[in-house]
Coordinates of C-alpha atoms in Angstrom, one line a residue:
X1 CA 4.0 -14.8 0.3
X2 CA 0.8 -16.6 1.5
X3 CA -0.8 -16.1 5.2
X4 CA -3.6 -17.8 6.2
X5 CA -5.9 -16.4 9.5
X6 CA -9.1 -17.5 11.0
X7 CA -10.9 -15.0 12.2
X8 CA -14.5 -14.3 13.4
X9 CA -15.5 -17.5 12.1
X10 CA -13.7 -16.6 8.2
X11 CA -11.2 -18.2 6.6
X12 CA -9.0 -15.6 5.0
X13 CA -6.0 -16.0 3.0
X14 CA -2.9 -12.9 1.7
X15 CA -1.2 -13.2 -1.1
X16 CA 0.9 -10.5 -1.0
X17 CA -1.2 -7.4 -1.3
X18 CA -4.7 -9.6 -2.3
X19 CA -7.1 -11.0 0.5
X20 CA -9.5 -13.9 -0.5
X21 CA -12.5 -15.3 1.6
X22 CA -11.9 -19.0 1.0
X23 CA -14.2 -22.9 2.4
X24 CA -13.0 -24.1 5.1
X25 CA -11.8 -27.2 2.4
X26 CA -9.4 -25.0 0.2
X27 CA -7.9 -23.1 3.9
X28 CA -7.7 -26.3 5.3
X29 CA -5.3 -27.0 2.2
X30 CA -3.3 -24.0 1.9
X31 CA -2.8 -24.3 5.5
X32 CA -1.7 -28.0 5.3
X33 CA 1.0 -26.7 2.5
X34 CA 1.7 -23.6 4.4
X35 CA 2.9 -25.9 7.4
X36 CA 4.3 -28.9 5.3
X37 CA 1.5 -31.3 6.7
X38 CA -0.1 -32.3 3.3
X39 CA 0.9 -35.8 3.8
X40 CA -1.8 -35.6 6.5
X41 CA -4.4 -33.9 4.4
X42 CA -3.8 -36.6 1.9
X43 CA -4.4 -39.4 4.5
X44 CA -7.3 -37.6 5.6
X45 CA -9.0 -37.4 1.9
X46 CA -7.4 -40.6 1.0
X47 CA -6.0 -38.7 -2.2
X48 CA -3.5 -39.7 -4.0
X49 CA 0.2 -37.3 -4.6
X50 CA -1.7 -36.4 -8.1
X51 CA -4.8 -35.5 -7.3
X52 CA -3.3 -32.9 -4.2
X53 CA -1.3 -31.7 -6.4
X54 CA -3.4 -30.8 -9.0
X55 CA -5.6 -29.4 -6.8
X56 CA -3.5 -27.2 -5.1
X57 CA -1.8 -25.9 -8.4
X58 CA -5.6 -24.9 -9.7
X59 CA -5.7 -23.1 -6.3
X60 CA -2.3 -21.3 -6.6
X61 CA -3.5 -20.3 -10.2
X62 CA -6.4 -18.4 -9.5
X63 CA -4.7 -17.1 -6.4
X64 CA -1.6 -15.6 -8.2
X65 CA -3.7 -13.7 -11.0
X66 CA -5.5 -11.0 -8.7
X67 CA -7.9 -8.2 -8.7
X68 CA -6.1 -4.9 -8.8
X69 CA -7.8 -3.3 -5.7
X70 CA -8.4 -4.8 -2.4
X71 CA -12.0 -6.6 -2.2
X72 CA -14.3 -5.3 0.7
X73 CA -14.1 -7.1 3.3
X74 CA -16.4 -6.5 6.6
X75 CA -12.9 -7.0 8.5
X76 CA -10.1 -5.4 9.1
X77 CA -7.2 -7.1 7.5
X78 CA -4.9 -4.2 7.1
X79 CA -3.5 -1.4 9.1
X80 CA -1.7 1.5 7.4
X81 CA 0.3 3.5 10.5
X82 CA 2.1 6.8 10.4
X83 CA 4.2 5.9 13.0
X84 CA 5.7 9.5 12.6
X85 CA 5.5 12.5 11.0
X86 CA 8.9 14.0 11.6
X87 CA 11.3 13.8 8.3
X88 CA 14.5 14.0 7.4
X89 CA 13.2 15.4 4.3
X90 CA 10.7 18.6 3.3
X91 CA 9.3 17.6 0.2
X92 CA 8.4 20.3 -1.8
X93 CA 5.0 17.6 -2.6
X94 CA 4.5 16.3 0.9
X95 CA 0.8 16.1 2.1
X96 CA 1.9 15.6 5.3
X97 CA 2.2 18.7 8.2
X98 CA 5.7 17.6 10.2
X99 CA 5.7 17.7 14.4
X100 CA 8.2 16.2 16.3
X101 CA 6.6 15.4 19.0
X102 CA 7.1 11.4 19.5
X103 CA 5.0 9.1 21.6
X104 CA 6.8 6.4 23.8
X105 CA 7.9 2.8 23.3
X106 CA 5.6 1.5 25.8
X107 CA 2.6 3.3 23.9
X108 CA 3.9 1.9 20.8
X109 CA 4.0 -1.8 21.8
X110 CA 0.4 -0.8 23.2
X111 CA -0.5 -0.2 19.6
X112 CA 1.4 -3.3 18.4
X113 CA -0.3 -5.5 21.3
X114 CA -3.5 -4.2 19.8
X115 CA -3.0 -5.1 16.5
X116 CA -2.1 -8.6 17.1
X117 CA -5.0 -9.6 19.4
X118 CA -7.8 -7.7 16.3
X119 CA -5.2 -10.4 13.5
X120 CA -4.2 -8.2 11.5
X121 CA -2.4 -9.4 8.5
X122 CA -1.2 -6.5 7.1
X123 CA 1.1 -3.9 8.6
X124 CA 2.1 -0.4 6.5
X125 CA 4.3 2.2 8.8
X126 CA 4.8 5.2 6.6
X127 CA 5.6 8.9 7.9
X128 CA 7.2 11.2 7.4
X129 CA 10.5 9.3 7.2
X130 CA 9.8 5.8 9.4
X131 CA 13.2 4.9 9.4
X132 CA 13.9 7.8 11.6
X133 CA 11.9 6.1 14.7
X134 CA 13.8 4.7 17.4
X135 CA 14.3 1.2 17.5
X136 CA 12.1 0.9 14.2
X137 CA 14.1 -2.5 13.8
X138 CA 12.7 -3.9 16.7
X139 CA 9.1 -2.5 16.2
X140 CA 9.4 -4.3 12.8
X141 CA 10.8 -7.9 14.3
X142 CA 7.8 -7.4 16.8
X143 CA 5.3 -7.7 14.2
X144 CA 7.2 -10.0 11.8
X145 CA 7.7 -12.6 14.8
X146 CA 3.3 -12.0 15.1
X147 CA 3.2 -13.1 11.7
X148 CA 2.4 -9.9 9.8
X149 CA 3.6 -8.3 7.1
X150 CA 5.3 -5.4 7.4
X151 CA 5.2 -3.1 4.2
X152 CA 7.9 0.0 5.3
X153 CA 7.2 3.4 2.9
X154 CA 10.3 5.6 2.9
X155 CA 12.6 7.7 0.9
X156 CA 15.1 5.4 1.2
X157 CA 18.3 7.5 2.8
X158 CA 19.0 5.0 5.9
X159 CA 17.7 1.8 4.0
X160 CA 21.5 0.3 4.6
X161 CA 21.5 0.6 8.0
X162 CA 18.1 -0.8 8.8
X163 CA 18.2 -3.9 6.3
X164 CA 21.1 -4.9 8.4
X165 CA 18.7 -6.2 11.2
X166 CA 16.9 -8.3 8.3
X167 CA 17.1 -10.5 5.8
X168 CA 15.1 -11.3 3.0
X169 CA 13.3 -14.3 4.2
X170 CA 11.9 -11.8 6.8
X171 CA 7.9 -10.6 5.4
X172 CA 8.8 -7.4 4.6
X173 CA 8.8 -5.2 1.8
X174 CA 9.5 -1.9 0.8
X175 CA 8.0 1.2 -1.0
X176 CA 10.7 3.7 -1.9
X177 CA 10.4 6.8 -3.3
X178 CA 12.1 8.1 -6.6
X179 CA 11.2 11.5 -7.6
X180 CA 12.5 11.9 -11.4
X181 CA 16.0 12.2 -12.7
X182 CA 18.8 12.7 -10.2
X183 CA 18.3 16.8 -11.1
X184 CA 14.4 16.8 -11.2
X185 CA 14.1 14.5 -7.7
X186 CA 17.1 16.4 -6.3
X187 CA 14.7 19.6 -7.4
X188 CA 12.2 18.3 -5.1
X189 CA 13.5 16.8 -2.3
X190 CA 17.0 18.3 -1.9
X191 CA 20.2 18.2 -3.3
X192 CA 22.1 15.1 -2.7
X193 CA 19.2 13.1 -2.0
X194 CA 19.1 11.3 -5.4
X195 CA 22.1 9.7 -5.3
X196 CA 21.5 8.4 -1.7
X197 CA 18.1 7.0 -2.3
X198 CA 19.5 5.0 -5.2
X199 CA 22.1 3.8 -3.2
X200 CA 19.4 2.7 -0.7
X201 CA 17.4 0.6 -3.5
X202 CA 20.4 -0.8 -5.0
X203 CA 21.4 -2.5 -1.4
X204 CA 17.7 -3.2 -1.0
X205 CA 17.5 -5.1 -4.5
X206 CA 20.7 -6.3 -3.9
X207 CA 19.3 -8.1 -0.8
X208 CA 16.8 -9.5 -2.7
X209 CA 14.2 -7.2 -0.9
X210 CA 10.8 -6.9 -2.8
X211 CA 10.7 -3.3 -3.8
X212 CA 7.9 -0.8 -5.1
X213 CA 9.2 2.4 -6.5
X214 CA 6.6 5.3 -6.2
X215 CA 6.8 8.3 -8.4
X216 CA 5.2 11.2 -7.8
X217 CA 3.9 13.1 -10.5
X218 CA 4.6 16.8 -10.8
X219 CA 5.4 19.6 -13.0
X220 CA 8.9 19.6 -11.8
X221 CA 9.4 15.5 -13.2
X222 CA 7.0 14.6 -15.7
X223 CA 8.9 15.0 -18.5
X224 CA 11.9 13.0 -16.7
X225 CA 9.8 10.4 -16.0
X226 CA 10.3 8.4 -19.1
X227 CA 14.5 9.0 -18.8
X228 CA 13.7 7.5 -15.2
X229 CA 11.6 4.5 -15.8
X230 CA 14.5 3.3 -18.2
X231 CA 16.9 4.0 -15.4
X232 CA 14.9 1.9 -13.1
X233 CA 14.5 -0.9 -15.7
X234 CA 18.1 -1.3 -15.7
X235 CA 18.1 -1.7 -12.0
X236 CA 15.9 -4.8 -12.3
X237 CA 13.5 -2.8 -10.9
X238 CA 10.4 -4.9 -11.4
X239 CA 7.4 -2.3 -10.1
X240 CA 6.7 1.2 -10.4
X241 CA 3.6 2.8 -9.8
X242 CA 3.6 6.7 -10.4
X243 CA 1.2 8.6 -7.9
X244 CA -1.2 11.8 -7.7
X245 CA -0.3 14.3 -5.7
X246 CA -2.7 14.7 -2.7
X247 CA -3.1 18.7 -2.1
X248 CA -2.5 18.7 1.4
X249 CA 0.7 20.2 3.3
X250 CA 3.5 21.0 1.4
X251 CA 1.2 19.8 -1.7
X252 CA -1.3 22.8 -1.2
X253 CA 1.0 25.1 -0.7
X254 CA 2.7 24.4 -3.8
X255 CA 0.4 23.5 -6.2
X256 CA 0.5 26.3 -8.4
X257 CA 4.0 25.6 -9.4
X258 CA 3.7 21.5 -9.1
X259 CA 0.2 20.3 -10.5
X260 CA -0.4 19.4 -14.0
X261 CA -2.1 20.9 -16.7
X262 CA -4.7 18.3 -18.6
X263 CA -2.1 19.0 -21.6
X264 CA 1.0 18.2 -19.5
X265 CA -0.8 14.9 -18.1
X266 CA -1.8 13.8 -21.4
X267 CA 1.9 14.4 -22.9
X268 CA 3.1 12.2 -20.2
X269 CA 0.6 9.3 -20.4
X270 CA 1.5 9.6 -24.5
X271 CA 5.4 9.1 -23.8
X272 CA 4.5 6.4 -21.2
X273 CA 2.7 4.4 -23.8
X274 CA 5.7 4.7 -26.6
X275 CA 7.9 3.5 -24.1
X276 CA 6.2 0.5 -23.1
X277 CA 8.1 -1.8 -25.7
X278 CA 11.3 -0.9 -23.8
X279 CA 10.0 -2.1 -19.9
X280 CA 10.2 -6.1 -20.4
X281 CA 10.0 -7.6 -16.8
X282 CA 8.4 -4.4 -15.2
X283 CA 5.0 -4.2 -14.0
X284 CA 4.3 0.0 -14.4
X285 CA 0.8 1.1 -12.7
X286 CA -0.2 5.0 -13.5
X287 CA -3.3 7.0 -14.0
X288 CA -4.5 9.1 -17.1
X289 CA -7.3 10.9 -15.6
X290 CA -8.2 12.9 -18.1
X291 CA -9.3 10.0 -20.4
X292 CA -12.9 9.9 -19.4
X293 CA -15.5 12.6 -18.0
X294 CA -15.3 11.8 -14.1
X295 CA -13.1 8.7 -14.2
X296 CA -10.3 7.8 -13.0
X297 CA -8.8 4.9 -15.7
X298 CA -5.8 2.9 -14.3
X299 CA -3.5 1.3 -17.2
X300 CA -0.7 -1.7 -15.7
X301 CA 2.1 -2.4 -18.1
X302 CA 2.5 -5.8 -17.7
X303 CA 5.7 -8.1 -18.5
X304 CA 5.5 -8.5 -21.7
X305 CA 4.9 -5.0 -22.8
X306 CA 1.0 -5.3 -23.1
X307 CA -1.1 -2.7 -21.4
X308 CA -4.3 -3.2 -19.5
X309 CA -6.8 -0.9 -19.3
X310 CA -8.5 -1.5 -16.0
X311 CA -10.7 1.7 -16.3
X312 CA -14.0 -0.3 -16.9
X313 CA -13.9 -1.5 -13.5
X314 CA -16.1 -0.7 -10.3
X315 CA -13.8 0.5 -7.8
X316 CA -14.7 0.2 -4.4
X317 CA -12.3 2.3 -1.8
X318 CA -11.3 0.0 1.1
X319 CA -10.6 2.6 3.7
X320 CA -12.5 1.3 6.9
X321 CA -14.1 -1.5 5.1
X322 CA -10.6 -4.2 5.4
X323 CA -8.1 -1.7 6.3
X324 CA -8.1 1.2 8.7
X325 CA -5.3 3.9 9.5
X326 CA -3.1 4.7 12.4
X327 CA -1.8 8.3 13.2
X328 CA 1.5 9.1 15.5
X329 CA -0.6 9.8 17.9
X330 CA -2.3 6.6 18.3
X331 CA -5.4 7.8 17.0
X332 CA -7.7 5.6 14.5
X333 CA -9.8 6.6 11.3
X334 CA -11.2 5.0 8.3
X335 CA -9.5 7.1 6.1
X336 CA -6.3 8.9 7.0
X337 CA -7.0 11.8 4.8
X338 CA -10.3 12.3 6.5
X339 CA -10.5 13.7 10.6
X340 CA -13.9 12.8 10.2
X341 CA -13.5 9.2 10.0
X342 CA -12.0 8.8 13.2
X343 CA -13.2 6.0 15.1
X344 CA -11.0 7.1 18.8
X345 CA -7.5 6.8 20.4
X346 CA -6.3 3.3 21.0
X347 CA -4.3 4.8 23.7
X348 CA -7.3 4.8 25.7
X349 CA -9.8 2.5 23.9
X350 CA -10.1 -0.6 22.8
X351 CA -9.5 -1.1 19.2
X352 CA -12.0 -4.2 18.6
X353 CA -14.4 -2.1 20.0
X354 CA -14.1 1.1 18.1
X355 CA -13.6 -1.1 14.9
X356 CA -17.4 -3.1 16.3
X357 CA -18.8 0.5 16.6
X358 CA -22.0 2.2 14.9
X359 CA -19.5 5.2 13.8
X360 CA -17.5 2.9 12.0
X361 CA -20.6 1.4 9.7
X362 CA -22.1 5.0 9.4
X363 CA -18.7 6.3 8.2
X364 CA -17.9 3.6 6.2
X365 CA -21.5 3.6 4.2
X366 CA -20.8 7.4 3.9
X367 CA -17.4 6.8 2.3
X368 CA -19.2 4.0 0.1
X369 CA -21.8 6.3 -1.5
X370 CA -19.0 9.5 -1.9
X371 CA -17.0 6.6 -4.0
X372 CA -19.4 4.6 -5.7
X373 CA -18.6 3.3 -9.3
X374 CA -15.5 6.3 -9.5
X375 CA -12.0 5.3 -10.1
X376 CA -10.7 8.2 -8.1
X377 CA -11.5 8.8 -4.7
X378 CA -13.7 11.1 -2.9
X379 CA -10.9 13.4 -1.9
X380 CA -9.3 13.8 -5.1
X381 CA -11.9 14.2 -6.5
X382 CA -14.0 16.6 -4.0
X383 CA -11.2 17.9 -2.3
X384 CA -10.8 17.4 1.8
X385 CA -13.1 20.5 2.5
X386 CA -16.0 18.9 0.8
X387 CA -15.5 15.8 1.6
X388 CA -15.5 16.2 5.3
X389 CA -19.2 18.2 5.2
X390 CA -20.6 15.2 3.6
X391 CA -18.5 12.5 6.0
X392 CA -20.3 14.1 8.8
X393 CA -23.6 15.2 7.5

C-alpha cells in the first residue's frame, strides 16, 4: 500500500515497509493516482493516456523491487511503541521485563496526538501482548483514520476478537509469532498456546490480513523449524522471517539452555537451504551468522526457490535516524534496547522538539559508528552492557 507525505519541505513516499525520497514531479504523480486525479495531471502536462501510463508503471517498478533495510532518512518516518509490557504469555525467550502498571487513555491519545502532528507514517505497537490493551481497537481506528499504518506484533491468542473491529481494506498488518512445532512452541510458550495461535493466523489469513510469521530461533525449535516452515507453506503463509534471540529478560536468564551452538546454527541454516525447493510462493528471511568473521549475512528465499545472499551489503541501523521507539511509559529513545538513547517523556515534552534536539544527532552518530559496515547490530553484537558505555561516552 502506497502513502505519500510532505514533510519539512520532502516529498516522501511508503510502500509497505520501504520509504523513498522522491521530485516533487514523480510525488506530484503518485499522488495524482493515489487520489484518482490523473486525468488532471494529464491535462496539466498535456500527456497523452500512454505516455502516463508508462510513466507511472516505470515508477511502480522500481518502487515494488526494494532495498531490504530501511534507508536513512534525517526524519522520522516510523514509530515502533510498546504500548505495554504486561502479557498473557511468559516466554521462556522474552527480552522483555513484564509490569502491569498501565498508563491512561487520555495519556495515550496524548501520544497518538503527538504522532500525527510530527507525520508519522508508520505505526508498530508491540508489547508484551498489545492486544491485551484496553480499547486497542479504537487506538488502532485512531491512527488508521490519521492515515498511518498500523503494523500490530502479537502472539496471536485474541486475533479473532480484535479483527472483528477491521477489515482488510483497513492499513494494517500483522506480525505473529510461531515458535516451532505445536510441541516445541507449546515448550516455550505454554501448553495450549500452539493450537490457539494458529487458530488466530488462520482467521487472520482467512480475512485476507497481510501476515508476517516470526520465528524465534532457539535450542528448544531449531530442529522443528524445517517441519514448521512446511506447515506454514500449507497455510499460504507467504513470509517468515526467523529471529535472534536478544539476551535480555527471560532471554538472559535462560540462555544457557536456549542459545545456539555455532554447530547447531549451521545444521539449521544447512536444512533451511535443502528445503528451499519445497517453499514456492514464500518469501523466508533468516540469518547464518556464523558465515563470515564479524558479519552478520542475511539470505531471502524468494518465490521461486532462489536464494539471495544479501550479506555483501552495508547495513546501516535506522534506529533514531527514520524511526524512533515508544515505551509504555511514554518515554522516547533511538533505540528501544538502549536507555541511553533516550531522547525524554512525551508526557511532558514536546516530541518535535526532542526529535530537533542535539541529544538526538549525538546519539544517533554514536549508534552510526558502533554499526558501521556490520550486518548485526551493536547490541548483538557487543551486548547491552557495552554498548551503553560507548552510547554515553
Amino acid at each position: 500500500m502506497w502513502k505519500t507525505i510532505r514533510k519539512n519541505n520532502k516529498f516522501i513516499l511508503r510502500v509497505d515497509s520501504e520509504y523513498y525520497l522522491l521530485n516533487e514531479d514523480t510525488y506530484e504523480l503518485i499522488e495524482a493516482y493515489s487520489t484518482g486525479k490523473e486525468k488532471e495531471l494529464q491535462e496539466k502536462y498535456e500527456l497523452s493516456d500512454r505516455d502516463l501510463q508508462t510513466l507511472y508503471n516505470t515508477i511502480s517498478k522500481t518502487l515494488y523491487n526494494p532495498p531490504m533495510y530501511l534507508p536513512a532518512f534525517d526524519e522520522i518516518l516510523s514509530v515502533q511503541w510498546r504500548i505495554t509490557s504486561n502479557c498473557n504469555l511468559s516466554c521462556r525467550h522474552c527480552y522483555i521485563s513484564q509490569n502491569t502498571k498501565e498508563i491512561s487513555m487520555n495519556v495515550i491519545n496524548r501520544i497518538i496526538d503527538q504522532i500525527i502532528d510530527e507525520k508519522i507514517m508508520s505505526v508498530t505497537i508491540t508489547g508484551g501482548e498489545p492486544l491485551l490493551v484496553k480499547d486497542i481497537d479504537k487506538i488502532v481506528r485512531k491512527l488508521l483514520l490519521s492515515g498511518i499504518h498500523v503494523k500490530i506484533c502479537t502472539n496471536g491468542l485474541l486475533l479473532p476478537t480484535f479483527l472483528n473491529h477491521f477489515s482488510n481494506e483497513d492499513d494494517i498488518e500483522f506480525m505473529i509469532s510461531l515458535d516451532g512445532t505445536a510441541n516445541c512452541h507449546d515448550a516455550i510458550r505454554g501448553k495450549g498456546t500452539f493450537k490457539k495461535a494458529v487458530e488466530g493466523i488462520n482467521f487472520a489469513n482467512m480475512r485476507g490480513f497481510p501476515i508476517t510469521i516470526n520465528i524465534v530461533l532457539n535450542k528448544i525449535n531449531y530442529l522443528s523449524i524445517p517441519e514448521l516452515i512446511s506447515y506454514l507453506s500449507k497455510l499460504k503463509i507467504k513470509k517468515v522471517q526467523i529471529s535472534e534471540m536478544w539476551l535480555m529478560g527471560n532471554a538472559l536468564q535462560n540462555q544457557h539452555e536456549l542459545l545456539l551452538s555455532k554447530e547447531e546454527h549451521n545444521l539449521y541454516v544447512k536444512k533451511i537451504f535443502e528445503q528451499k525447493k519445497e517453499l514456492s510462493g514464500m518469501v523466508l528471511s533468516f540469518s547464518n551468522k556464523y558465515a563470515h568473521e564479524n558479519d552478520f549475512s542475511v539470505y531471502k528465499i524468494a518465490e521461486d526457490g532462489t536464494i539471495a545472499n544479501l550479506g555483501e551489503d552495508v547495513w546501516r541501523c535506522a534506529a533514531g535516524q527514520c524511526k524512533v521507539s515508544i515505551d509504555e511509559f511514554g518515554d522516547i529513545y533511538c533505540c528501544n534496547l538502549l536507555k541511553s538513547t533516550k531522547l525524554g517523556s512525551l508526557l511532558t515534552e514536546d516530541f518535535n522538539q526532542l526529535l530537533n534536539s542535539e541529544n538526538r544527532y549525538r546519539i544517533v552518530s554514536r549508534i552510526v559508528d558502533l554499526n558501521k559496515n556490520n550486518r548485526i547490530c551493536t547490541v548483538m553484537r557487543r551486548g547491552i552492557e557495552e554498548s551503553e558505555k560507548i552510547i554515553q561516552r
